[in-house]
mmCIF file with all atom_site columns, N, CA and C in Angstrom:
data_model
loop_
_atom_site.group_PDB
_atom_site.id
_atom_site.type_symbol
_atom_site.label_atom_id
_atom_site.label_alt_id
_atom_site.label_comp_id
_atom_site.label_asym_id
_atom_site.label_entity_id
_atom_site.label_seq_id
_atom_site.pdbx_PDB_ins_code
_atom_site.Cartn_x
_atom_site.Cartn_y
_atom_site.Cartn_z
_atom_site.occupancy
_atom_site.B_iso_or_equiv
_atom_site.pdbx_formal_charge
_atom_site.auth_seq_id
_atom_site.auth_comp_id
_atom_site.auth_asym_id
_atom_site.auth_atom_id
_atom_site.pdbx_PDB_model_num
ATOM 1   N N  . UNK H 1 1  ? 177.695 100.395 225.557 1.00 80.00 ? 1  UNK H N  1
ATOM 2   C CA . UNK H 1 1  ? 177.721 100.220 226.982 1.00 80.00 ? 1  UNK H CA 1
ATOM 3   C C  . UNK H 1 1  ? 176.391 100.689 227.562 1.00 80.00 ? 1  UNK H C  1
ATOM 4   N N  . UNK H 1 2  ? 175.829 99.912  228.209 1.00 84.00 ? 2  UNK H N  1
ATOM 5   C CA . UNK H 1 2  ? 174.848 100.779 229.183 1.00 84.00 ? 2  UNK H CA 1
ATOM 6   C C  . UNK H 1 2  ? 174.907 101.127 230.308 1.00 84.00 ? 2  UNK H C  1
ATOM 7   N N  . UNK H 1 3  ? 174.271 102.301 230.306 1.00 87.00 ? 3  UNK H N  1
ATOM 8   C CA . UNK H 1 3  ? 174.514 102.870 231.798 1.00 87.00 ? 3  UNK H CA 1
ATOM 9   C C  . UNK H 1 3  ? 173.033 102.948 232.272 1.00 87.00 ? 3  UNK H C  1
ATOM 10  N N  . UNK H 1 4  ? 172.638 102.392 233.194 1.00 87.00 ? 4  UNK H N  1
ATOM 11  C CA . UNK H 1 4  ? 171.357 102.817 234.431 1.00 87.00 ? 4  UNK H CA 1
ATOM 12  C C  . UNK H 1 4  ? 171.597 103.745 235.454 1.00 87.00 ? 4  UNK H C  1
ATOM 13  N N  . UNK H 1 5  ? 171.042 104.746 235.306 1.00 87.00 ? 5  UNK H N  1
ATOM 14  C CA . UNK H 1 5  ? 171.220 105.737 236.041 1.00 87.00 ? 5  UNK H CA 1
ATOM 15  C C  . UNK H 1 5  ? 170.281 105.311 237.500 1.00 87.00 ? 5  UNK H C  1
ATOM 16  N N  . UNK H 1 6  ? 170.635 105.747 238.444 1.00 88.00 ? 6  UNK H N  1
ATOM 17  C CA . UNK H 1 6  ? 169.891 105.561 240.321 1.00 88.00 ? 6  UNK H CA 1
ATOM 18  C C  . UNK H 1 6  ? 169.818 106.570 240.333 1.00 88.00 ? 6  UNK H C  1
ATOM 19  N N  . UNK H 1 7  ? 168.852 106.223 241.590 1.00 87.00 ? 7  UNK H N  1
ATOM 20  C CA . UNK H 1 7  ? 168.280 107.272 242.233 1.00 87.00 ? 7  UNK H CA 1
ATOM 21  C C  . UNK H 1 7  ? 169.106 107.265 243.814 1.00 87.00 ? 7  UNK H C  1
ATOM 22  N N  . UNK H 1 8  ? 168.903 108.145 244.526 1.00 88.00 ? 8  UNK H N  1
ATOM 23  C CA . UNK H 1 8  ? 169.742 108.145 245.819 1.00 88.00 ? 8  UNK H CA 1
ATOM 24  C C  . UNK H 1 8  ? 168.927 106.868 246.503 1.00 88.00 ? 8  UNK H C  1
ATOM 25  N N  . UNK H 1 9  ? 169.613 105.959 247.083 1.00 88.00 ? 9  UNK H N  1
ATOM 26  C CA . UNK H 1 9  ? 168.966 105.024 247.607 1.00 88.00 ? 9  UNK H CA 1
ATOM 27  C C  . UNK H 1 9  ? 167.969 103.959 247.343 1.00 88.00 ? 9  UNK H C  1
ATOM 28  N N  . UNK H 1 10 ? 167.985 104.393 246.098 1.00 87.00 ? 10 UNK H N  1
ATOM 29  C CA . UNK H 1 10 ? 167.372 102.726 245.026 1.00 87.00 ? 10 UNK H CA 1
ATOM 30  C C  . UNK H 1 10 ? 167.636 101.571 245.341 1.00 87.00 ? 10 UNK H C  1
ATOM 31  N N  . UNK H 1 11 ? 166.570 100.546 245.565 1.00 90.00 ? 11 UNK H N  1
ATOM 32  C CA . UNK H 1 11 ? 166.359 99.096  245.633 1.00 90.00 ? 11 UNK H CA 1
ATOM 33  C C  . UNK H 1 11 ? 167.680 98.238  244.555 1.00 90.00 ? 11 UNK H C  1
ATOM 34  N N  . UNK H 1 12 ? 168.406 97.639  245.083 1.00 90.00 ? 12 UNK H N  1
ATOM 35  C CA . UNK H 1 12 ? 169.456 96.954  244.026 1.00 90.00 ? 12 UNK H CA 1
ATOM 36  C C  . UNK H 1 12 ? 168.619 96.344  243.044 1.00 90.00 ? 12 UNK H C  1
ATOM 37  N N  . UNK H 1 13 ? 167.213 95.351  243.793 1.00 92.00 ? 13 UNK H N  1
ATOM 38  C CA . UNK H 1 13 ? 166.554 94.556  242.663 1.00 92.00 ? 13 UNK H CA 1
ATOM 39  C C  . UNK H 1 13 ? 166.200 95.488  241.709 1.00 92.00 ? 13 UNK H C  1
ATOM 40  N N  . UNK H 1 14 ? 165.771 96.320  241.782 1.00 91.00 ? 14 UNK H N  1
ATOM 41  C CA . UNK H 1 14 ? 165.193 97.456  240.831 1.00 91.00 ? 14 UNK H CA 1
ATOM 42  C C  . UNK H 1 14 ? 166.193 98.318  239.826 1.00 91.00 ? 14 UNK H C  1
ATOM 43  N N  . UNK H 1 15 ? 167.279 98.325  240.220 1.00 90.00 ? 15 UNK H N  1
ATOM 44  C CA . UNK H 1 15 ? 168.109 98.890  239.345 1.00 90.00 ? 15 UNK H CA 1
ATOM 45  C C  . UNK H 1 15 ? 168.443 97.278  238.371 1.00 90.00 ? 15 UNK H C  1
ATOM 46  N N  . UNK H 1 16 ? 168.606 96.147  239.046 1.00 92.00 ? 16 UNK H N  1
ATOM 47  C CA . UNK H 1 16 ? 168.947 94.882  238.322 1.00 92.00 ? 16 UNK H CA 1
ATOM 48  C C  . UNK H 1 16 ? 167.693 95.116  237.218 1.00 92.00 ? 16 UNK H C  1
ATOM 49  N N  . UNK H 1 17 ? 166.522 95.049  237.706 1.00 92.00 ? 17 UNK H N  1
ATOM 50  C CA . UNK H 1 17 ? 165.431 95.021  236.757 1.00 92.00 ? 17 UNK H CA 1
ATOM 51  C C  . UNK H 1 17 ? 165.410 95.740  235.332 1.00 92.00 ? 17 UNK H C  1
ATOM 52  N N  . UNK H 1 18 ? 166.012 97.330  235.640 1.00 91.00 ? 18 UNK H N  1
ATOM 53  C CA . UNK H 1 18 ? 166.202 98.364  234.878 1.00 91.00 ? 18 UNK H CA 1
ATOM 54  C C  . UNK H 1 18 ? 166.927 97.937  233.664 1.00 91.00 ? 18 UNK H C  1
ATOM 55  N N  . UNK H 1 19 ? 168.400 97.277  234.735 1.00 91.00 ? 19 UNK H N  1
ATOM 56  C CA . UNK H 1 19 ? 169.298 96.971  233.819 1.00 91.00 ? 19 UNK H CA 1
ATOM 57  C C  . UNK H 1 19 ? 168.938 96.205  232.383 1.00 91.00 ? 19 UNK H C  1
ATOM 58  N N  . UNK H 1 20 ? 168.466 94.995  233.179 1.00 91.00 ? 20 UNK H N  1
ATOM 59  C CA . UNK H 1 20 ? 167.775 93.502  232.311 1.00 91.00 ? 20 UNK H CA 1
ATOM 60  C C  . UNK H 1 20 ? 166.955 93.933  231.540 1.00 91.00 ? 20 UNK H C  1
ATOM 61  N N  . UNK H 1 21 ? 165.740 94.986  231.227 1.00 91.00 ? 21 UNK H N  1
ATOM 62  C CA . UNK H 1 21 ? 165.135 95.454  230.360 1.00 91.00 ? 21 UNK H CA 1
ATOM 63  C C  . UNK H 1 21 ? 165.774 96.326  229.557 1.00 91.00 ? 21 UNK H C  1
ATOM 64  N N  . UNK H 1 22 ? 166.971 96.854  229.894 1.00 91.00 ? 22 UNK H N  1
ATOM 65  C CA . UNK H 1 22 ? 167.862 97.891  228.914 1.00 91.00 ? 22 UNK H CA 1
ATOM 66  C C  . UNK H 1 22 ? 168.402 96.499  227.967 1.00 91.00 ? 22 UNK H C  1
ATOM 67  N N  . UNK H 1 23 ? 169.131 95.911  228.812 1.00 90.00 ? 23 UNK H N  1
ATOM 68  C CA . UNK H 1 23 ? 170.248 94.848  227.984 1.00 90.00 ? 23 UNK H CA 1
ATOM 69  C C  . UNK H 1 23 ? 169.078 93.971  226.698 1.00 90.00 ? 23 UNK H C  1
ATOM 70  N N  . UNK H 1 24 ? 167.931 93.249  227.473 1.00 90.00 ? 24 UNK H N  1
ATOM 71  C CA . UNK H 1 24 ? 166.544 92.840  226.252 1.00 90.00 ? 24 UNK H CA 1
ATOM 72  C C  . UNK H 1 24 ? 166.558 93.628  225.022 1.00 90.00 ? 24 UNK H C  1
ATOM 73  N N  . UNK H 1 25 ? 166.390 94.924  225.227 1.00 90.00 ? 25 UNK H N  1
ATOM 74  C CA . UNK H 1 25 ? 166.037 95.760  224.556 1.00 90.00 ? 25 UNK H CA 1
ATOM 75  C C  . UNK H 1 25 ? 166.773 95.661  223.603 1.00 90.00 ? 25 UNK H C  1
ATOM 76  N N  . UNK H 1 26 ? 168.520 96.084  223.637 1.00 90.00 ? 26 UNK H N  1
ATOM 77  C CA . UNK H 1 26 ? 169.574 95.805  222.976 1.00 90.00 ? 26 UNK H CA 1
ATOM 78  C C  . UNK H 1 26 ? 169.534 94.949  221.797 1.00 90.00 ? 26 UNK H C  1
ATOM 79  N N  . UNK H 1 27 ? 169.270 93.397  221.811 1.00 89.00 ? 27 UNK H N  1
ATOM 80  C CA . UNK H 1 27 ? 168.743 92.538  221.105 1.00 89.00 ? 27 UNK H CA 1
ATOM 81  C C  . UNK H 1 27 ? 170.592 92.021  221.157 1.00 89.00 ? 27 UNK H C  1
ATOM 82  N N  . UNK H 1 28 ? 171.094 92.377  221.852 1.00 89.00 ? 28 UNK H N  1
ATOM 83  C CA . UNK H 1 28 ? 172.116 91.344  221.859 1.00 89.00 ? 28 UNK H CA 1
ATOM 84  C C  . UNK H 1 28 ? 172.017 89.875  221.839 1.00 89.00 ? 28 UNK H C  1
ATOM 85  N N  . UNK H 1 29 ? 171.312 88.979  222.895 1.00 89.00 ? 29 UNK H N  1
ATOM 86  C CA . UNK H 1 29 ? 171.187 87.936  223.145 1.00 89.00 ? 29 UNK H CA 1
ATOM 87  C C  . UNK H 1 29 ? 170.535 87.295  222.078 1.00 89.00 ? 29 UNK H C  1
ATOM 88  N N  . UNK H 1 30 ? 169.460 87.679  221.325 1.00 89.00 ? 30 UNK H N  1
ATOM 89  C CA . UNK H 1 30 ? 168.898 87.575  220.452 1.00 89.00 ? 30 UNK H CA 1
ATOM 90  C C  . UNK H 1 30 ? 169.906 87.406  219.508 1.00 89.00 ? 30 UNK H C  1
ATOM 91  N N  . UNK H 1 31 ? 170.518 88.024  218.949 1.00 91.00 ? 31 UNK H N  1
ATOM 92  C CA . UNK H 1 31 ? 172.088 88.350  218.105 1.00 91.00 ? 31 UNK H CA 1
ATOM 93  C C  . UNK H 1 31 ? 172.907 87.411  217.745 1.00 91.00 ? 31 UNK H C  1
ATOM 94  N N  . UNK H 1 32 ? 173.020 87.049  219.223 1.00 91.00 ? 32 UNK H N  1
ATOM 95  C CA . UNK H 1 32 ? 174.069 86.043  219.473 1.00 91.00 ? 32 UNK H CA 1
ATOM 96  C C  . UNK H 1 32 ? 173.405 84.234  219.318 1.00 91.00 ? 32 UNK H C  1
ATOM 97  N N  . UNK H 1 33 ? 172.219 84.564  219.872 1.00 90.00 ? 33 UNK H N  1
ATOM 98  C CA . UNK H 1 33 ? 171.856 83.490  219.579 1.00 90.00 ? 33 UNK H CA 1
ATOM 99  C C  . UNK H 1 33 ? 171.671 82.913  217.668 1.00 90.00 ? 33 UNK H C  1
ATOM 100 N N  . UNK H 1 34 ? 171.069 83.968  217.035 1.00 89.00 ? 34 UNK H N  1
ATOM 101 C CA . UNK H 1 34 ? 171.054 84.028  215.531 1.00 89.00 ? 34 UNK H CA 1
ATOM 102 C C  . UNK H 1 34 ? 172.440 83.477  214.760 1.00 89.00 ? 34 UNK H C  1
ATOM 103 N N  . UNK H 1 35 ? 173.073 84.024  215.445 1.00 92.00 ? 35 UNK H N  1
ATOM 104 C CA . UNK H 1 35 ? 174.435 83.636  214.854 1.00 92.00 ? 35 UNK H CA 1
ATOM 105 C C  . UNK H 1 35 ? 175.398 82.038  215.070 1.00 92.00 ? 35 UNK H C  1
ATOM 106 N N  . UNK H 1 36 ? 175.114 81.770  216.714 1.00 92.00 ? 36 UNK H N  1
ATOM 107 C CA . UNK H 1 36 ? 174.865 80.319  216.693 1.00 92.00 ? 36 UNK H CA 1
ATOM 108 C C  . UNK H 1 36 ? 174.670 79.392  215.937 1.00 92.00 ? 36 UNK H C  1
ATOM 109 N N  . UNK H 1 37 ? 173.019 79.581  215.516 1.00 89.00 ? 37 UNK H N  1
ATOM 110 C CA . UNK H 1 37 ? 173.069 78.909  214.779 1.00 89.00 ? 37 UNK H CA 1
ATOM 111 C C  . UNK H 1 37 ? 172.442 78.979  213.191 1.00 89.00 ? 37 UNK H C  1
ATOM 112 N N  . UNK H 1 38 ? 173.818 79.646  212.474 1.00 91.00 ? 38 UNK H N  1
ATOM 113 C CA . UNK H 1 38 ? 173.955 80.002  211.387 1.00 91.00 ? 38 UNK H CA 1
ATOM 114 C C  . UNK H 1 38 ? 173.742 78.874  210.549 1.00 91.00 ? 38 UNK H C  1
ATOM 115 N N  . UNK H 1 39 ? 172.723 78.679  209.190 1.00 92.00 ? 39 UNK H N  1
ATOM 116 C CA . UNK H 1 39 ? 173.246 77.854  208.648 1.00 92.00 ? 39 UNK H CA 1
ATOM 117 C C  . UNK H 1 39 ? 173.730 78.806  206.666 1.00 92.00 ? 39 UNK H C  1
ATOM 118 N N  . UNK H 1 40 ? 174.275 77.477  206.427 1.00 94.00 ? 40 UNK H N  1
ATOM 119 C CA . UNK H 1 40 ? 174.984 78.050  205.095 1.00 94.00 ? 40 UNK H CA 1
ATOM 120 C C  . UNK H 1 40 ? 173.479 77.814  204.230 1.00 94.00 ? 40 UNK H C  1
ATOM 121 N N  . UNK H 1 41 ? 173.832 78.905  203.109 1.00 96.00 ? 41 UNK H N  1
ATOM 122 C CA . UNK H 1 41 ? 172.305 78.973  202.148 1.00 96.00 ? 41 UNK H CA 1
ATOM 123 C C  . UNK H 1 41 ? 172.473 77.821  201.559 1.00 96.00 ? 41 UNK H C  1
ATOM 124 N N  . UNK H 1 42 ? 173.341 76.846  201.298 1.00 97.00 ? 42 UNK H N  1
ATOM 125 C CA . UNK H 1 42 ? 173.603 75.723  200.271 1.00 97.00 ? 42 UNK H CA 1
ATOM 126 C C  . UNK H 1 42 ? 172.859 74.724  201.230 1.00 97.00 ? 42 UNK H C  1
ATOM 127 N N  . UNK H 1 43 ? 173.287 74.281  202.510 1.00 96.00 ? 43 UNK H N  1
ATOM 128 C CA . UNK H 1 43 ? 172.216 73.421  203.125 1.00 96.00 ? 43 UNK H CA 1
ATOM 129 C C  . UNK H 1 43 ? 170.375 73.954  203.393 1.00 96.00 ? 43 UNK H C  1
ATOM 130 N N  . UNK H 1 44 ? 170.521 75.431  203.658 1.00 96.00 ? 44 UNK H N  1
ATOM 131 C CA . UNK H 1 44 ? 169.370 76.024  203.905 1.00 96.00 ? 44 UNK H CA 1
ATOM 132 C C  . UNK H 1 44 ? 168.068 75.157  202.453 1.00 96.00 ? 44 UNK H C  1
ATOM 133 N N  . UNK H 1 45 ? 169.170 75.685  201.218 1.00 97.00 ? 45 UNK H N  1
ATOM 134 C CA . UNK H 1 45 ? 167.870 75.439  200.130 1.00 97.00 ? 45 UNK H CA 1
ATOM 135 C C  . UNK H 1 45 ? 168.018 73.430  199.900 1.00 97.00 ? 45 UNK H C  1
ATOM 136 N N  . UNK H 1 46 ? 168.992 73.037  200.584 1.00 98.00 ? 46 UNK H N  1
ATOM 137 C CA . UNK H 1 46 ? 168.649 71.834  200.231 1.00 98.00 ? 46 UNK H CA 1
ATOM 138 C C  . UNK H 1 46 ? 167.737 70.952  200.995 1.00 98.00 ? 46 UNK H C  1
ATOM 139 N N  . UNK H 1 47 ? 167.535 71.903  202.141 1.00 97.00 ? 47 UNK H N  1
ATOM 140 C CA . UNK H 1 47 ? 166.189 71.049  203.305 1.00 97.00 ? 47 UNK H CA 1
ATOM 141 C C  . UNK H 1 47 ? 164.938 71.994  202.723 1.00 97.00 ? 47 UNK H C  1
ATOM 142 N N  . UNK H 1 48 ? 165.097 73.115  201.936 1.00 97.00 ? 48 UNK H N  1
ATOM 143 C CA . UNK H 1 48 ? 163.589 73.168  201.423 1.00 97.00 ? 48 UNK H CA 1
ATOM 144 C C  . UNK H 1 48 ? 163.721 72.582  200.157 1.00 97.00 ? 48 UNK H C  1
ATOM 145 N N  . UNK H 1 49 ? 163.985 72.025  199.651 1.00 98.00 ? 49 UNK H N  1
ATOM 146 C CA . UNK H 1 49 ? 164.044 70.965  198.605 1.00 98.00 ? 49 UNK H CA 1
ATOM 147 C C  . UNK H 1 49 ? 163.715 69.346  198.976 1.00 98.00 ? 49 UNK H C  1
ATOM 148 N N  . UNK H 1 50 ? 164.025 69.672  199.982 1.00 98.00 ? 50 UNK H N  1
ATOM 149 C CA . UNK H 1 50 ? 163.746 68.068  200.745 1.00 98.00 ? 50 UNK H CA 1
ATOM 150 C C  . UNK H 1 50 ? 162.373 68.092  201.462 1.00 98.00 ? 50 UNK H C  1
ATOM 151 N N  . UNK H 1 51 ? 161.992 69.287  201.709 1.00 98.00 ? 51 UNK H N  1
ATOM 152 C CA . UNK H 1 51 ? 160.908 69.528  202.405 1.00 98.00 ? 51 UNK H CA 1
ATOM 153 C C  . UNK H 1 51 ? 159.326 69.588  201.026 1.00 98.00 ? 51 UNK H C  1
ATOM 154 N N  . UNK H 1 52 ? 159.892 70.325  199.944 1.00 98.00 ? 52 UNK H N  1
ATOM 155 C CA . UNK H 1 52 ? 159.367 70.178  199.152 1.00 98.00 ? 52 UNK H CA 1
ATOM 156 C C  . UNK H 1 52 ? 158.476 68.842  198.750 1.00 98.00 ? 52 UNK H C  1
ATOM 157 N N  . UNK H 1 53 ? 159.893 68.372  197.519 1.00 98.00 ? 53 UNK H N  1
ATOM 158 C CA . UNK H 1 53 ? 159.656 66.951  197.882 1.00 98.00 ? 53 UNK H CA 1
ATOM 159 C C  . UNK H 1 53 ? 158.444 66.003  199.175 1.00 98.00 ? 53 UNK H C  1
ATOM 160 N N  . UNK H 1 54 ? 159.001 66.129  199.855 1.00 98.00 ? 54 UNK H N  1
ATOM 161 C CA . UNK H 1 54 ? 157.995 65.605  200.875 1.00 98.00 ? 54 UNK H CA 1
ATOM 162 C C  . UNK H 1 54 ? 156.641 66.275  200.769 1.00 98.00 ? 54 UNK H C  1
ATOM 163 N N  . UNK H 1 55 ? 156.596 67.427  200.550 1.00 97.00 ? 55 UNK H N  1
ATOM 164 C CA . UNK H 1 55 ? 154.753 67.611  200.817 1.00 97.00 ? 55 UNK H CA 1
ATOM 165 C C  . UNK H 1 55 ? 154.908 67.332  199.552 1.00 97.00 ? 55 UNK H C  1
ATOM 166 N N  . UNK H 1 56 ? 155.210 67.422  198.156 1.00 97.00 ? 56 UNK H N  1
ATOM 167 C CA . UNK H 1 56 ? 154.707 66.476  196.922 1.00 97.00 ? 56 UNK H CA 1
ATOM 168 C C  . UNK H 1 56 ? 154.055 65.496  197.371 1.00 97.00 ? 56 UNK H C  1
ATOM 169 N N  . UNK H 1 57 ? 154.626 64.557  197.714 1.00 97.00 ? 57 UNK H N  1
ATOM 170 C CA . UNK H 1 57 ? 154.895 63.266  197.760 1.00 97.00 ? 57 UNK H CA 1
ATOM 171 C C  . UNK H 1 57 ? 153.444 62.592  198.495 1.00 97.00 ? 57 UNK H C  1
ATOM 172 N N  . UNK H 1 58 ? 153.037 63.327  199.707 1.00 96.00 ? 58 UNK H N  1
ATOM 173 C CA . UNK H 1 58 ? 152.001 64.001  200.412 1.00 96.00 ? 58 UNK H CA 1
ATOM 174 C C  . UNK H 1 58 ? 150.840 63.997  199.687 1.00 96.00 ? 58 UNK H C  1
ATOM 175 N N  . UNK H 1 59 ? 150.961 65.119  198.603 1.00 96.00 ? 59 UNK H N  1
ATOM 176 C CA . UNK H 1 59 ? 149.848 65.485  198.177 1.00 96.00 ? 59 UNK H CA 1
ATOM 177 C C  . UNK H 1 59 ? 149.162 64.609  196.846 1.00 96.00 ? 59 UNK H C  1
ATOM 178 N N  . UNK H 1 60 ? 150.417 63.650  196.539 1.00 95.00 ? 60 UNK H N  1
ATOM 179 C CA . UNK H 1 60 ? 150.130 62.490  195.514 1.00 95.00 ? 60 UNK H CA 1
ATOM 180 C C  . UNK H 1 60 ? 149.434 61.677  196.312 1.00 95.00 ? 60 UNK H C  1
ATOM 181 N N  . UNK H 1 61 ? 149.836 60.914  197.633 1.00 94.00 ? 61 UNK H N  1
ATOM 182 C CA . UNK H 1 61 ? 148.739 60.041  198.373 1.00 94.00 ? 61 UNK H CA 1
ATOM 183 C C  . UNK H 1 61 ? 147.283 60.488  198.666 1.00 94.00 ? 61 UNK H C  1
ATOM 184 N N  . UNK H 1 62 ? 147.635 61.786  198.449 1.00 90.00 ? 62 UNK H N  1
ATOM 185 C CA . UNK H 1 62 ? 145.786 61.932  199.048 1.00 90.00 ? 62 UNK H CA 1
ATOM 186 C C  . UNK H 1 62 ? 145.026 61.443  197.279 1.00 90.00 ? 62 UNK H C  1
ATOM 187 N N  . UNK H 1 63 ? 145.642 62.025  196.414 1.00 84.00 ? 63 UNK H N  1
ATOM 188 C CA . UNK H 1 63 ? 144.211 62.167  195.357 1.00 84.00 ? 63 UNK H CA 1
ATOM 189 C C  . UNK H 1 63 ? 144.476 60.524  194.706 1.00 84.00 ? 63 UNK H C  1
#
């Protein structure tokens, strides 16, 4: 949980500000986003296999 502590009579934008750099910090959003978009290691190594392949393939046209 976070808590932002005020001051007596603090600017709302400024405590919002406080907040939003606490919550960044966190790396929640970051987190969540990672997890989104998860992929499985079985497709992971089969697009660098495919990717492979392709710069081969690449490097046969040049010579």
């Amino acid at each position: 949980m976070i808590i932002v502590p005020l001051k007596e009579g603090e600017n709302i934008e400024k405590a919002l500000k406080k907040f939003k750099r606490k919550y960044e910090k966190t790396g929640v959003v970051k987190e969540l986003r990672r997890r989104q978009a998860f992929e499985k290691p079985s497709v992971r190594n089969r697009k660098q296999k495919i990717h492979a392949v392709y710069v081969q393939q690449l490097r046969r046209m040049e010579e």
